[in-house]
Short mmCIF file of C-alpha atoms in Angstrom, two decimals:
data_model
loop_
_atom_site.label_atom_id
_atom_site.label_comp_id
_atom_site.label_asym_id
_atom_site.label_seq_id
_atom_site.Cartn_x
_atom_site.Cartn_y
_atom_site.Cartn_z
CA UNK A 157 34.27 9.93 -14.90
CA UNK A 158 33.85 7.11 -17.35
CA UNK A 159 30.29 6.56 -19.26
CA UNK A 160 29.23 3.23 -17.32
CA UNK A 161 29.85 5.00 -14.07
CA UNK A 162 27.76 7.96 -14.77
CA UNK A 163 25.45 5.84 -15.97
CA UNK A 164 25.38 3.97 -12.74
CA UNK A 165 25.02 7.32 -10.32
CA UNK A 166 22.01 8.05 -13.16
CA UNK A 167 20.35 4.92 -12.33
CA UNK A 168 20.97 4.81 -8.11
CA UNK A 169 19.90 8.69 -8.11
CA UNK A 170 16.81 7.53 -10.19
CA UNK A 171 15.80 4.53 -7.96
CA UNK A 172 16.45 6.47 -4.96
CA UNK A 173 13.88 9.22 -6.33
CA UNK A 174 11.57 6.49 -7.05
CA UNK A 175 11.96 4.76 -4.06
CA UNK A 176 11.67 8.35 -1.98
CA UNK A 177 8.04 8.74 -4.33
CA UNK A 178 6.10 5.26 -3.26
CA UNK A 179 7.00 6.31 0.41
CA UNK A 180 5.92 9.69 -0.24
CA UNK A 181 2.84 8.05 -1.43
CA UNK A 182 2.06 5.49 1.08
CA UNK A 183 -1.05 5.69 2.88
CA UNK A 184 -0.95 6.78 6.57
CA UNK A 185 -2.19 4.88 9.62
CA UNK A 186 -3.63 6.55 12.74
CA UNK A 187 -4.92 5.47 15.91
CA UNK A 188 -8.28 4.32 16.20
CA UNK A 189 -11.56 4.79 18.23
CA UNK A 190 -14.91 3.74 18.21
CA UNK A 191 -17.77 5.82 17.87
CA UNK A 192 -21.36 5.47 17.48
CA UNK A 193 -24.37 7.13 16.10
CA UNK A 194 -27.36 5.43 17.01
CA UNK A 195 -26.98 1.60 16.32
CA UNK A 196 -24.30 2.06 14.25
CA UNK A 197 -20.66 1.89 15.72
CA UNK A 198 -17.68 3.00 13.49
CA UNK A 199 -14.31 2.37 13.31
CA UNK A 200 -12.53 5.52 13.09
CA UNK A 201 -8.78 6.63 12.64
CA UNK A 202 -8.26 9.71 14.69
CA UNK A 203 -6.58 12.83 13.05
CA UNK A 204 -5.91 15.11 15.49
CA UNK A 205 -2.40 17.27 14.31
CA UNK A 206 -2.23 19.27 11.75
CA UNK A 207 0.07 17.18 9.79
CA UNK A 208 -2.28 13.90 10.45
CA UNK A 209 -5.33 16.43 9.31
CA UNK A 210 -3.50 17.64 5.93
CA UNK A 211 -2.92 13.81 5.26
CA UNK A 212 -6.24 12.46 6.32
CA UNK A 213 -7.40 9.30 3.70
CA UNK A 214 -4.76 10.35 1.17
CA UNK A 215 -3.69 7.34 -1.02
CA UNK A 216 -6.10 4.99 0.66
CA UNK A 217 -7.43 2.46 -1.92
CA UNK A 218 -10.81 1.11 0.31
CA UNK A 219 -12.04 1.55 3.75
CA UNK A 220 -14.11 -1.22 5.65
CA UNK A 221 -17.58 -0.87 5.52
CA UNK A 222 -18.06 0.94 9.02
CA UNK A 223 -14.48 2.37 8.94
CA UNK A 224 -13.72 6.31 8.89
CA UNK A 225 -11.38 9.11 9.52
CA UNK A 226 -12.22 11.70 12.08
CA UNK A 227 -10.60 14.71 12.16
CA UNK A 228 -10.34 16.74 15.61
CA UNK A 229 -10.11 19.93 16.45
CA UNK A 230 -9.25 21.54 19.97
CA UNK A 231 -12.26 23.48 19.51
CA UNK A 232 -15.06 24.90 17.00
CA UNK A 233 -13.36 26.84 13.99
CA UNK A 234 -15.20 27.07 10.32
CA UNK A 235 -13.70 24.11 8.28
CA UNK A 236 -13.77 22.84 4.80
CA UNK A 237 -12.61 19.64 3.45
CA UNK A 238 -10.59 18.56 0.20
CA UNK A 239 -9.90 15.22 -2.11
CA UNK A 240 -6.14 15.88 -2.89
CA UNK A 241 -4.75 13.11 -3.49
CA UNK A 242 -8.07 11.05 -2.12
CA UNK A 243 -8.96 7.98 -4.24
CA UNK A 244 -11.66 6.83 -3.01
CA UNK A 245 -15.62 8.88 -3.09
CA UNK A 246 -16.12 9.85 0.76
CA UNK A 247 -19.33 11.87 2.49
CA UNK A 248 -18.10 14.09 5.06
CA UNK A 249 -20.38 15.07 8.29
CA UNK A 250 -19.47 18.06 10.05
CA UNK A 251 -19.97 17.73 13.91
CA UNK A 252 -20.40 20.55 16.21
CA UNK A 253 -18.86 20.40 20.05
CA UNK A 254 -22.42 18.56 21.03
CA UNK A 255 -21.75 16.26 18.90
CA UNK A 256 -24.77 16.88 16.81
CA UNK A 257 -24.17 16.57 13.15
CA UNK A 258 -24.25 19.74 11.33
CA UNK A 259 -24.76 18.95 7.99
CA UNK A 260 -23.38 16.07 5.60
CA UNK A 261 -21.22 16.70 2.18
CA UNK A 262 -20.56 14.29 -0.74
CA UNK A 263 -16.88 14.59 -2.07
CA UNK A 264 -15.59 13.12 -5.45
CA UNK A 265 -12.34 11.73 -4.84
CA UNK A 266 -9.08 13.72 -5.97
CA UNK A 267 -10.41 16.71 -6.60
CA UNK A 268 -9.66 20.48 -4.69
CA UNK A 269 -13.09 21.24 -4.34
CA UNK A 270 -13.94 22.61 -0.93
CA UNK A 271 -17.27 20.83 0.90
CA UNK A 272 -17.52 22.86 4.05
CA UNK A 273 -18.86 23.37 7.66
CA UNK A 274 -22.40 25.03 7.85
CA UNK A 275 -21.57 26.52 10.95
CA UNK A 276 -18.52 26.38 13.22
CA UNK A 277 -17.63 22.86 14.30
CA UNK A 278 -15.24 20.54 16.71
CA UNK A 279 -15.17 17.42 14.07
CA UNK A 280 -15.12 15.86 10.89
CA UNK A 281 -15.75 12.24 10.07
CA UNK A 282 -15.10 10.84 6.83
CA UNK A 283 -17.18 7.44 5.71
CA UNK A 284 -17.40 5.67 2.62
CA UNK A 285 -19.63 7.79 0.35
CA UNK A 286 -23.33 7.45 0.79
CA UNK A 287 -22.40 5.71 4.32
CA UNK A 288 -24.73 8.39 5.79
CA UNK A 289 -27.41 8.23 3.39
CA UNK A 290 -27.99 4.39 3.90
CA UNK A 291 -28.38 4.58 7.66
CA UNK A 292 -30.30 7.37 7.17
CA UNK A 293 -28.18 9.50 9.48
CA UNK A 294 -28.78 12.97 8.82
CA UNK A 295 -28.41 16.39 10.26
CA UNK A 296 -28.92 16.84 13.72
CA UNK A 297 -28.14 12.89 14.66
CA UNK A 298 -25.69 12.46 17.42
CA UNK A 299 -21.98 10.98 17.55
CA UNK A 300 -21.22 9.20 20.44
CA UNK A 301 -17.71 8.72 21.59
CA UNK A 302 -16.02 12.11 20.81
CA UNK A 303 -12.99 13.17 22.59
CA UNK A 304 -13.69 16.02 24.24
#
């Protein structure tokens, strides 16, 4: 095999990596539904696999201002969440089967930290970090439009 040629096949294999990397990389849409607590409705992208849970917000760069991730579960089970590959600061609230928030975690972003569940619990939502706070949503507060 001549120099240029191997050269080529170097550079193709190379791009091809690359190019396998950024898609690798990409961030991840899901469906979306809207939820409420109180006054406040959200926007929120609807993990519900196991795959879609693993991936959650990865490589996301911004969220709206009311928009989330919600991760469900077919029923209560102790959870903890992690920033892998997060980029952007998040608060978690962990939401039992009643919908009743459980408690509320703040989450640096890519970091393997785990922020978990007080208690069992059906959901997960993700916000913008501090979301929570500035609504003054805490603990026991209610999330309306859960699939059941």
């Amino acid at each position: 095999m001549n120099r240029a040629f191997r050269f080529f096949l170097f550079g193709a294999a190379a791009f091809c990596a690359g190019v396998g990397a950024v898609f690798a990389q990409a961030p991840v849409k899901f469906r979306t539904i809207p939820l409420n607590i109180g006054i406040h409705v959200i926007q929120a992208e609807a993990a519900a696999t196991p795959a879609q849970r693993e991936h959650g917000l990865m490589y996301r760069e911004k969220l709206g201002a009311n928009e989330g991730m919600v991760f469900l579960f077919s029923e209560p089970t102790s959870i903890c969440m992690w920033m892998k590959n997060t980029l952007i600061p998040l608060s978690v609230a962990f939401i039992d089967e009643q919908g009743k928030i459980v408690n509320i975690e703040d989450m640096r972003p890519q970091t393997t930290d785990s922020h978990c569940a007080k208690k069992q619990v059906k959901y997960a939502l993700e916000m913008n970090q501090g979301w929570f706070q500035r609504r003054n949503i805490k603990p026991n507060a209610v999330v309306e439009g859960l699939p059941h």
